[in-house]
Amino acid sequence: MTLNGLSVFYGENLAVRDVSFGVAANRITAIIGPSGCGKSTVLRSLNRMNDLIDGCRVIGDVAYRGIDIYAPDVEAVEVRRRIGMVFQRPTPFPKSIYQNVVYGLKLAGIHDARDDRVEHALRQAALWDEVSGRLDSSALGLSGGQQQRLCIARALAVEPDVLLMDEPCSALDPIATARIEDLMAELSERLTIVIVTHNLAQAARASHDTAFLTTEVDDHGNRTGVLVEVAPTDRLFAHPIDERTEQYITGRFG
Amino acid sequence: MTDTALLPKPSTQPGFGPVLEPSQRTDVRAKTVSAGRRRTDKVATIALWCAVLAAVVPLGAVITVLVAKGFGVVNWHFLTSDIPSVTGQTTAACRDITPAFRAKYGINCSPPAPGMGPAIVGTLISTGLAAALAIPIGILGAVYCNEIGVRTRLASAIRFFADVMIGVPSIVMGMFIYTAWVVRFGTNGRSAFAAALALACLMLPIVLRSAEEMLRLVPDELRHANLALGGRPSQGVIRVVLPAALPGLISGSLLAVARAAGETAPVLFTIGVTLSLNTSPFGENTTLAQQIFSGAKSGLPLANQLAWGAAFTLVAIVFGLSALARFVASRSSKVQKG
Ligand SMILES: Nc1ncnc2c1ncn2[C@@H]1O[C@H](COP(=O)(O)OP(=O)(O)OP(=O)(O)O)[C@@H](O)[C@H]1O
Ligand SMILES: [Mg+2]
């Protein structure tokens, strides 16, 4: 995917300005930056989830396999079929665990091997062992971390081509986090992953490329997110070019 | 922990007094809530209990009287038999004629027993039809207002008219259906179906507004999750939003049904009157509320008995419906919450 001159407004407020970078296929791209700099905003514009926010306007283009997803002849639903998303907070449906995972399959009209697909998705999300005995009980009875893994399983079940993850591990313990990171590595053979994370170590460990965003404050006190630097993760962490990147990754961000 | 030497020093922040005195800071038994606040708390608690009593006492009184006067009347015969046409004394002449004469000319001199069967059936038919009309339309309207056309003019117009309709007196609904429907068909126009139309007009805004509130309670995150999985908004409404709101939708609809079942005014014009069973939605019919009205108006003891029996039956039906709805709602929310 390629972002070209992406700016996002919330009403009059410019939240993100002129972000351009490429997301390489079958690689894991991490988006890092201080809170409020627009990471979620950029991520949401990659599968048109911003369409749902009132007053949100996107300028510039986001090309997915060469096609602008904001073009008039592209339907948002079709974009999201291929570019799945896991949110910052877990959002299980008030249904059973099984019904949650099978949900996307039902939408896509897939009937064959549903049970196997559900099991596979749950295994991938490191949740199978914990829930295999109670697939028919409510998803709301799971812990926060289990709910988040359920949401990951739910997104994986429909086998998206790109998976967007907004701090998927913020509610998980280190073991589950490590499992998710392994999973991402496995998955990246088949799909492209963009992950927003607050955890620099996670970005350094688990991603191939990293984009660093930060907030700029103008004379009127308006805060706008801008892209500072994007590079292969090793390079970005070892030899940041921009001073602001260096300050952020060494923990001296002011 | 009573050793004062271990107590922390008072806060030394510049310009602030300590929030808790040092002696209180580590002793959870110390009372730090002011006497005034405690008193307010007590007074408010007592006031609330009084309010509860004020609400429960009249309710209890109503139920007691209802059971005392109505329960004895209700039996299988009452529930299934036709409504007696003669509610006064049976003719004095009966004393003077022989049983053989009565049998020969088919004169019935046994005192009429109370029966309410036709009114029970009429209530169920008219309210059931009204529910079948109003609940789907109301819920669809709410879905439009809250899911499809949220900020459209049409949605705010629907909301506005629903609010106005809630305020319209029920007798006006009866008159409306009377002029718009009943008079077109002459005397044949009076029927359970006509009454159902009037009751549906009454129920519709209640169902719509309560359903909209219930849909609004469903968090947007669930709608977004549907979209992120490649779902269409309509799929989200059907598969996620409506199931999540179901318990609330059921109780809101039931409130409207209970309200309609007890309505008299809109029924008076529109249903006509009958004393014998009519299981068809067409043709004149009668309801429990209507029978309570006519039975209570009359000073005759049997008529009054009929009215109490009908009142008891009506409350029992509404109560049974609420219990059923609660059961269904708790079943469906159990599936959701585990
Ligand atoms: N729905 C919205 N309506 C209006 N403004 C918004 C909305 N969502 C985000 N913003 C604004 O856009 C800016 C970027 O927000 P965003 O959520 O993208 O930040 P973030 O980098 O994801 O932060 P965090 O790391 O805390 O999740 C913030 O200033 C925020 O106030
Ligand atoms: Mg965020």
XYZ file of C-alpha atoms and ligand atoms in Angstrom:
624
model
C 0.000 0.000 0.000
C 1.142 3.526 -0.624
C 0.076 6.643 1.194
C 0.541 9.756 -0.847
C 0.123 13.182 0.725
C -2.431 11.939 3.218
C -3.997 14.662 5.357
C -6.913 14.030 7.672
C -9.248 16.656 9.078
C -11.640 16.242 11.962
C -14.023 19.080 11.237
C -11.831 22.179 10.935
C -9.017 20.536 12.804
C -6.101 19.172 10.796
C -5.163 16.010 12.679
C -2.553 14.601 10.308
C -0.695 16.474 7.593
C 0.861 15.250 4.394
C 1.855 11.738 5.328
C 3.463 9.706 2.563
C 5.042 6.322 2.898
C 4.853 2.857 1.479
C 3.727 -0.315 3.184
C 5.533 -3.217 1.590
C 3.519 -6.347 0.896
C 4.162 -9.319 3.175
C 6.044 -7.214 5.633
C 5.186 -5.869 9.053
C 5.121 -2.118 9.288
C 4.992 -0.493 12.707
C 3.674 2.998 13.308
C 5.103 4.588 16.430
C 4.873 8.022 17.963
C 3.682 9.883 21.026
C 0.071 9.663 22.152
C -2.284 11.814 20.135
C 0.038 12.204 17.156
C -2.425 10.560 14.792
C -1.320 6.942 14.586
C -4.844 5.608 14.869
C -6.037 8.241 12.435
C -3.517 7.162 9.801
C -4.318 3.509 10.397
C -8.045 4.068 10.066
C -7.554 5.864 6.775
C -5.964 2.711 5.356
C -9.277 0.844 5.274
C -11.663 3.770 5.224
C -12.833 3.333 8.781
C -12.543 7.118 8.938
C -15.618 7.301 6.716
C -17.683 6.544 9.792
C -16.472 9.467 11.823
C -18.608 12.541 11.451
C -16.777 15.467 9.996
C -13.725 13.441 9.112
C -12.227 14.367 5.759
C -9.348 12.653 4.006
C -7.160 14.380 1.440
C -4.462 12.751 -0.635
C -4.631 9.178 -1.716
C -4.092 5.723 -0.366
C -3.254 3.213 -3.044
C -3.813 -0.461 -2.406
C -2.220 -2.648 -5.059
C -2.150 0.331 -7.356
C -5.732 1.440 -6.862
C -6.802 4.469 -4.849
C -9.173 3.176 -2.178
C -10.819 6.589 -1.988
C -11.648 6.591 -5.709
C -15.353 7.124 -6.399
C -15.839 3.703 -7.943
C -14.393 1.881 -4.930
C -16.794 0.698 -2.250
C -15.651 0.957 1.339
C -17.139 -2.460 2.091
C -14.968 -4.063 -0.567
C -11.894 -2.310 0.815
C -12.582 -3.615 4.315
C -13.166 -7.149 3.062
C -9.525 -7.193 2.040
C -8.055 -4.897 4.655
C -9.138 -6.097 8.083
C -8.733 -4.273 11.341
C -8.283 -4.960 15.034
C -9.109 -2.059 17.292
C -7.329 -0.544 20.237
C -10.084 -1.718 22.622
C -11.560 -5.211 22.314
C -14.985 -5.174 20.658
C -16.465 -8.668 20.933
C -20.052 -9.005 19.768
C -22.514 -9.966 22.495
C -22.700 -13.459 21.073
C -20.998 -16.761 21.732
C -17.289 -17.214 21.107
C -18.005 -19.394 18.093
C -20.505 -16.917 16.671
C -17.944 -14.142 16.996
C -15.301 -15.948 14.992
C -17.696 -17.280 12.391
C -19.248 -13.833 11.907
C -17.008 -12.696 9.057
C -17.389 -16.050 7.316
C -21.142 -15.669 7.408
C -20.882 -12.176 5.958
C -18.676 -13.461 3.181
C -21.118 -16.304 2.509
C -18.525 -18.994 3.207
C -20.145 -22.259 4.235
C -17.475 -24.920 3.865
C -15.342 -26.056 6.786
C -16.594 -23.370 9.102
C -15.691 -25.260 12.258
C -12.183 -25.915 11.017
C -11.718 -22.319 10.036
C -12.893 -21.172 13.448
C -10.504 -23.540 15.183
C -7.639 -22.488 12.939
C -8.289 -18.794 13.572
C -8.517 -19.332 17.328
C -5.300 -21.344 17.323
C -3.528 -18.626 15.388
C -4.640 -16.055 17.925
C -3.332 -18.256 20.767
C -6.805 -18.589 22.228
C -7.843 -22.104 21.259
C -6.534 -23.852 24.370
C -8.394 -21.498 26.646
C -11.769 -21.573 24.919
C -12.002 -24.874 23.052
C -14.263 -26.275 25.767
C -16.691 -23.381 25.819
C -17.148 -22.138 22.297
C -20.856 -21.704 22.943
C -20.515 -19.471 25.959
C -20.671 -15.727 25.661
C -17.648 -13.799 24.443
C -18.407 -11.146 27.051
C -17.422 -13.609 29.745
C -13.792 -13.603 28.557
C -11.086 -11.487 30.152
C -9.989 -8.304 28.397
C -6.901 -9.958 26.938
C -8.871 -12.989 25.793
C -11.444 -10.708 24.185
C -8.690 -8.968 22.265
C -7.300 -12.262 21.000
C -10.840 -13.241 20.048
C -11.065 -10.066 17.975
C -7.790 -10.987 16.292
C -9.109 -14.477 15.578
C -12.298 -12.967 14.214
C -10.330 -10.751 11.851
C -8.073 -13.624 10.762
C -10.951 -15.974 10.039
C -11.852 -14.073 6.879
C -8.247 -14.251 5.667
C -7.681 -10.610 4.833
C -4.856 -9.541 2.564
C -3.812 -6.743 4.897
C -4.355 -6.639 8.638
C -4.360 -3.332 10.491
C -3.789 -3.588 14.220
C -4.177 -0.672 16.581
C -2.184 -1.456 19.712
C -3.500 -4.992 19.760
C -1.305 -6.003 22.670
C -1.964 -3.194 25.086
C -4.279 -5.448 27.135
C -2.170 -8.596 26.881
C 0.396 -10.148 29.185
C 3.938 -10.740 27.941
C 3.254 -14.366 27.054
C 0.213 -13.608 24.943
C 2.044 -10.644 23.460
C 4.949 -12.857 22.475
C 2.502 -15.326 20.947
C 0.884 -12.547 18.928
C 4.283 -11.362 17.767
C 5.171 -14.871 16.641
C 1.831 -15.034 14.937
C 2.506 -11.801 13.094
C 5.811 -13.155 11.876
C 4.055 -16.309 10.636
C 1.240 -14.373 9.062
C 3.521 -11.981 7.261
C 4.316 -14.776 4.855
C 0.762 -14.560 3.643
C -0.397 -11.079 4.487
C 0.682 -7.551 5.078
C 0.492 -6.184 8.591
C 0.425 -2.616 9.809
C 0.611 -2.308 13.566
C 0.358 0.750 15.759
C 2.226 0.301 18.990
C 3.312 2.270 22.013
C 5.819 -0.358 22.849
C 9.091 0.539 21.174
C 10.627 -2.794 22.057
C 7.735 -4.468 20.295
C 8.217 -2.333 17.216
C 11.933 -3.115 17.261
C 11.347 -6.846 17.785
C 8.387 -7.569 15.637
C 8.373 -5.218 12.675
C 10.316 -5.011 9.463
C 9.690 -1.347 8.778
C 8.865 1.476 11.127
C 7.197 4.822 10.552
C 7.623 7.449 13.212
C 5.002 10.169 13.553
C 5.086 13.082 15.907
C 2.995 16.086 16.862
C 3.799 19.557 15.642
C 2.290 22.505 17.432
C 1.772 25.642 15.378
C 1.628 29.249 16.606
C -2.078 28.968 17.390
C -1.628 25.883 19.536
C -3.114 23.541 16.912
C -1.615 20.099 17.160
C -1.004 18.235 13.945
C 0.596 14.879 13.342
C 3.372 14.659 10.805
C 5.518 11.835 9.511
C 9.101 12.250 10.652
C 10.873 9.231 9.338
C 10.166 5.880 7.823
C 12.814 3.209 7.365
C 13.565 -0.449 7.859
C 13.208 -1.055 11.582
C 16.855 -2.046 12.165
C 18.065 1.061 10.467
C 15.581 3.375 12.156
C 16.457 2.180 15.636
C 20.200 1.909 15.046
C 20.765 5.044 13.020
C 17.829 7.417 13.142
C 18.355 10.231 10.690
C 16.054 12.764 12.252
C 16.893 14.230 15.630
C 13.279 13.878 16.817
C 13.298 10.174 16.068
C 16.454 9.732 18.031
C 15.019 11.637 20.976
C 11.872 9.550 20.936
C 13.481 6.151 20.705
C 16.055 6.964 23.342
C 13.310 8.149 25.669
C 14.258 11.812 25.660
C 11.128 12.971 23.955
C 10.044 16.335 25.340
C -0.158 1.327 63.652
C -1.076 3.536 66.597
C 2.526 4.499 67.076
C 2.461 8.187 66.258
C 6.134 8.114 65.464
C 5.270 6.089 62.363
C 2.695 8.583 61.129
C 3.740 10.371 57.999
C 4.571 14.006 58.156
C 1.764 16.309 57.054
C 1.848 17.215 53.415
C 4.299 20.014 52.916
C 3.128 21.143 49.519
C 3.456 24.874 49.313
C 0.224 26.746 49.892
C -1.976 23.693 50.594
C -3.331 22.465 53.867
C -3.243 18.666 54.172
C -6.325 16.937 52.717
C -6.377 14.499 55.610
C -5.014 15.298 59.068
C -1.856 13.294 59.725
C -3.578 11.372 62.532
C -6.418 10.395 60.190
C -4.347 9.707 57.165
C -3.394 6.193 58.079
C -6.368 5.254 60.280
C -9.340 4.101 58.222
C -11.533 4.045 61.343
C -11.294 7.812 61.728
C -14.446 9.533 60.508
C -13.458 12.131 57.993
C -16.819 12.644 56.273
C -18.384 15.759 57.812
C -21.405 15.518 60.096
C -23.437 17.629 57.662
C -22.817 15.214 54.797
C -23.664 12.259 56.994
C -26.932 13.920 57.922
C -27.727 14.656 54.278
C -27.056 11.031 53.478
C -29.435 9.851 56.227
C -32.159 12.290 55.237
C -31.883 11.357 51.579
C -32.033 7.647 52.396
C -35.154 8.127 54.526
C -36.751 10.305 51.861
C -36.110 7.626 49.259
C -37.688 4.961 51.441
C -40.720 7.173 51.922
C -40.978 7.608 48.171
C -40.803 3.850 47.711
C -43.581 3.401 50.256
C -45.685 6.081 48.615
C -45.376 4.194 45.360
C -45.928 0.723 46.777
C -48.881 1.426 49.077
C -51.376 2.479 46.388
C -50.205 -0.344 44.166
C -50.659 -2.829 46.982
C -54.085 -1.388 47.747
C -55.197 -1.704 44.131
C -54.049 -5.299 43.925
C -55.645 -6.201 47.258
C -59.039 -4.811 46.276
C -58.768 -6.351 42.836
C -58.018 -9.783 44.222
C -60.644 -9.475 46.963
C -63.415 -8.482 44.577
C -62.334 -10.146 41.367
C -60.674 -13.401 42.251
C -63.833 -15.036 43.559
C -65.684 -14.305 40.323
C -63.125 -15.871 38.035
C -63.522 -19.543 37.291
C -63.567 -21.696 34.194
C -67.171 -20.855 33.468
C -66.393 -17.131 33.746
C -63.452 -17.392 31.381
C -65.290 -19.341 28.710
C -68.967 -18.412 28.821
C -70.815 -15.715 26.992
C -71.535 -12.460 28.712
C -75.033 -12.581 30.285
C -77.426 -10.235 28.547
C -79.664 -9.787 31.563
C -77.797 -8.480 34.522
C -80.857 -7.433 36.592
C -83.280 -9.568 38.602
C -84.769 -12.393 36.635
C -88.399 -11.694 36.061
C -90.719 -11.981 39.009
C -93.106 -13.822 36.703
C -90.909 -16.882 36.890
C -92.280 -17.520 40.340
C -95.746 -18.064 38.870
C -94.986 -20.471 36.081
C -94.396 -24.151 36.429
C -91.194 -25.870 35.390
C -93.156 -27.759 32.767
C -94.316 -24.483 31.242
C -90.760 -23.134 31.280
C -89.481 -26.236 29.577
C -92.211 -26.137 26.953
C -91.542 -22.539 25.929
C -87.813 -22.564 26.630
C -88.003 -19.913 29.359
C -84.787 -19.762 31.335
C -85.415 -18.719 34.892
C -82.071 -19.653 36.453
C -80.192 -16.482 37.480
C -77.521 -15.478 34.946
C -73.951 -16.399 35.962
C -71.076 -14.069 35.181
C -69.130 -14.846 31.995
C -66.443 -12.944 30.103
C -65.230 -15.289 27.358
C -66.054 -13.047 24.380
C -64.317 -10.064 25.959
C -61.176 -12.062 26.683
C -61.052 -13.263 23.098
C -61.825 -9.766 21.804
C -59.047 -8.269 23.914
C -56.541 -10.831 22.697
C -57.535 -10.350 19.052
C -57.586 -6.558 19.060
C -54.411 -6.153 21.106
C -52.628 -8.926 19.239
C -53.452 -7.416 15.855
C -52.450 -3.965 17.089
C -49.123 -5.364 18.296
C -48.578 -7.139 14.984
C -49.102 -3.835 13.189
C -47.323 -1.433 15.526
C -44.288 -3.380 16.732
C -42.701 -4.145 13.339
C -43.436 -0.677 11.976
C -42.216 0.957 15.177
C -38.976 -0.995 15.263
C -38.326 -0.433 11.572
C -38.942 3.271 12.111
C -36.487 3.272 14.989
C -33.917 1.445 12.854
C -34.350 4.106 10.202
C -33.996 6.953 12.693
C -31.015 5.524 14.526
C -29.134 3.456 11.944
C -29.896 4.492 8.387
C -30.979 8.090 8.208
C -29.600 9.338 11.509
C -29.322 12.992 10.707
C -31.777 13.215 7.844
C -34.785 15.507 7.882
C -37.058 12.499 7.596
C -35.631 11.037 10.819
C -36.206 14.198 12.781
C -39.688 14.496 11.279
C -40.461 10.930 12.378
C -39.205 11.674 15.877
C -41.228 14.867 16.041
C -44.454 13.227 14.948
C -43.885 10.294 17.275
C -43.534 12.705 20.175
C -46.717 14.503 19.151
C -48.554 11.196 18.771
C -47.521 10.107 22.265
C -49.267 13.192 23.574
C -52.494 12.695 21.624
C -55.326 11.557 23.926
C -56.350 8.014 23.160
C -59.968 8.963 22.532
C -58.796 11.086 19.615
C -57.186 8.009 18.094
C -60.545 6.286 18.444
C -62.331 9.143 16.717
C -59.750 9.178 13.978
C -60.185 5.508 13.182
C -63.951 5.909 13.541
C -64.093 8.576 10.839
C -61.317 7.184 8.683
C -62.308 3.524 8.758
C -65.501 2.604 10.597
C -67.929 4.993 8.891
C -66.852 3.838 5.464
C -68.313 0.429 6.137
C -71.428 1.548 7.998
C -72.262 -0.547 11.003
C -70.149 -3.365 9.611
C -67.123 -1.190 10.134
C -67.037 -1.851 13.842
C -64.708 -4.753 14.477
C -61.735 -5.963 16.433
C -59.669 -4.996 13.411
C -60.856 -1.381 13.582
C -60.068 -1.335 17.294
C -56.663 -2.790 16.509
C -56.026 0.083 14.089
C -56.810 2.609 16.804
C -54.693 0.771 19.369
C -51.848 0.470 16.879
C -51.880 4.258 16.430
C -51.534 4.475 20.175
C -48.749 1.925 20.423
C -46.695 2.970 17.427
C -45.029 6.071 18.893
C -44.321 4.309 22.184
C -42.688 1.376 20.434
C -40.743 3.648 18.115
C -39.335 5.931 20.757
C -38.448 3.176 23.198
C -36.860 1.089 20.439
C -34.797 4.064 19.379
C -33.499 4.497 22.925
C -32.575 0.822 23.029
C -30.725 1.000 19.702
C -28.866 4.046 20.918
C -27.550 2.022 23.841
C -25.741 -0.361 21.502
C -22.139 0.875 21.393
C -20.840 2.195 18.068
C -17.790 -0.022 18.449
C -19.932 -3.023 17.564
C -21.132 -1.342 14.378
C -17.525 -0.496 13.519
C -16.410 -4.050 14.232
C -18.994 -5.288 11.743
C -17.679 -2.906 9.097
C -14.070 -3.795 9.804
C -14.936 -7.418 9.077
C -16.229 -6.426 5.664
C -19.870 -6.224 6.646
C -22.385 -3.842 5.173
C -24.111 -1.472 7.571
C -27.381 -3.321 6.982
C -25.727 -6.613 7.922
C -24.521 -5.001 11.127
C -28.046 -3.872 11.965
C -29.525 -7.317 11.412
C -26.781 -9.473 12.863
C -25.343 -7.320 15.629
C -27.363 -4.267 16.612
C -30.861 -5.742 16.731
C -29.798 -8.913 18.602
C -27.845 -6.811 21.098
C -30.858 -4.573 21.664
C -33.388 -7.403 21.716
C -34.113 -7.553 25.466
C -34.790 -3.830 25.500
C -36.883 -4.008 22.346
C -39.021 -6.713 23.883
C -39.677 -4.860 27.111
C -40.407 -1.608 25.289
C -42.874 -3.317 22.987
C -44.518 -5.063 25.874
C -45.052 -1.818 27.707
C -46.950 -0.626 24.667
C -48.974 -3.854 24.472
C -49.926 -3.594 28.132
C -50.977 -0.011 27.622
C -53.108 -0.937 24.617
C -54.741 -3.906 26.341
C -56.105 -1.617 29.028
C -57.335 1.158 26.752
C -61.069 1.795 26.703
C -61.603 5.046 24.867
C -60.339 4.117 21.396
C -62.163 0.798 21.602
C -65.553 2.261 22.509
C -66.097 3.788 19.079
C -64.516 1.183 16.989
C -65.301 -2.303 18.192
C -69.087 -2.192 18.546
C -70.504 -4.536 21.113
C -71.321 -8.192 21.369
C -72.166 -10.563 24.163
C -71.307 -13.756 22.353
C -68.043 -15.137 21.123
C -66.577 -13.705 17.909
C -63.194 -15.132 17.033
C -62.966 -13.243 13.761
C -61.170 -9.908 13.515
C -64.217 -8.671 11.623
C -67.711 -8.197 12.949
C -68.588 -6.533 16.209
C -66.582 -7.591 19.194
C -65.881 -6.517 22.748
C -62.941 -6.200 25.111
C -62.342 -6.567 28.812
C -61.732 -2.853 29.205
C -65.043 -2.118 27.517
C -66.851 -4.601 29.759
C -65.276 -3.074 32.854
C -66.557 0.275 31.678
C -70.112 -0.861 31.056
C -70.221 -3.146 34.103
C -68.966 -0.510 36.494
C -71.412 2.105 35.152
C -74.354 -0.091 36.007
C -75.555 -0.243 39.591
C -76.646 -3.868 39.364
C -74.734 -6.358 41.493
C -74.158 -8.884 38.733
C -72.823 -6.167 36.421
C -70.430 -5.033 39.106
C -69.295 -8.602 39.637
C -68.669 -8.883 35.917
C -66.597 -5.700 35.975
C -64.413 -6.883 38.852
C -63.910 -10.249 37.265
C -62.979 -8.589 33.987
C -60.577 -6.238 35.763
C -58.892 -9.126 37.524
C -58.607 -11.062 34.270
C -57.187 -8.068 32.402
C -54.520 -7.454 35.037
C -53.682 -11.146 35.040
C -53.277 -11.143 31.242
C -51.024 -8.081 31.296
C -49.041 -9.516 34.174
C -48.645 -12.827 32.379
C -47.452 -11.049 29.247
C -44.861 -9.068 31.204
C -43.616 -12.204 32.876
C -43.355 -13.916 29.510
C -41.472 -10.999 27.994
C -39.093 -10.853 30.908
C -38.434 -14.534 30.562
C -37.745 -14.239 26.829
C -35.557 -11.188 27.384
C -33.514 -12.853 30.090
C -33.114 -15.952 27.950
C -31.785 -13.919 25.054
C -29.506 -11.815 27.226
C -28.171 -14.971 28.827
C -27.050 -16.123 25.411
C -25.233 -12.831 25.036
C -23.689 -12.429 28.457
C -22.855 -16.043 29.276
N -13.229 10.995 16.251
C -12.457 12.083 16.388
N -13.017 13.311 16.343
C -12.255 14.408 16.504
N -10.938 14.402 16.708
C -10.322 13.208 16.764
C -11.056 11.988 16.615
N -10.204 10.955 16.717
C -8.988 11.509 16.928
N -9.054 12.857 16.960
C -7.934 13.784 17.161
O -6.926 13.462 16.245
C -5.658 13.481 16.865
C -4.975 12.152 16.643
O -5.709 11.134 17.306
P -5.334 9.612 17.202
O -6.369 8.852 17.905
O -5.090 9.272 15.787
O -3.974 9.573 18.024
P -3.071 8.313 18.376
O -1.728 8.612 17.862
O -3.717 7.059 17.953
O -3.042 8.396 19.972
P -2.935 7.176 21.014
O -1.547 6.688 20.926
O -3.206 7.826 22.333
O -3.945 6.152 20.638
C -5.898 13.798 18.320
O -5.582 15.160 18.522
C -7.346 13.570 18.528
O -7.847 14.501 19.435
Mg -4.632 5.398 18.980
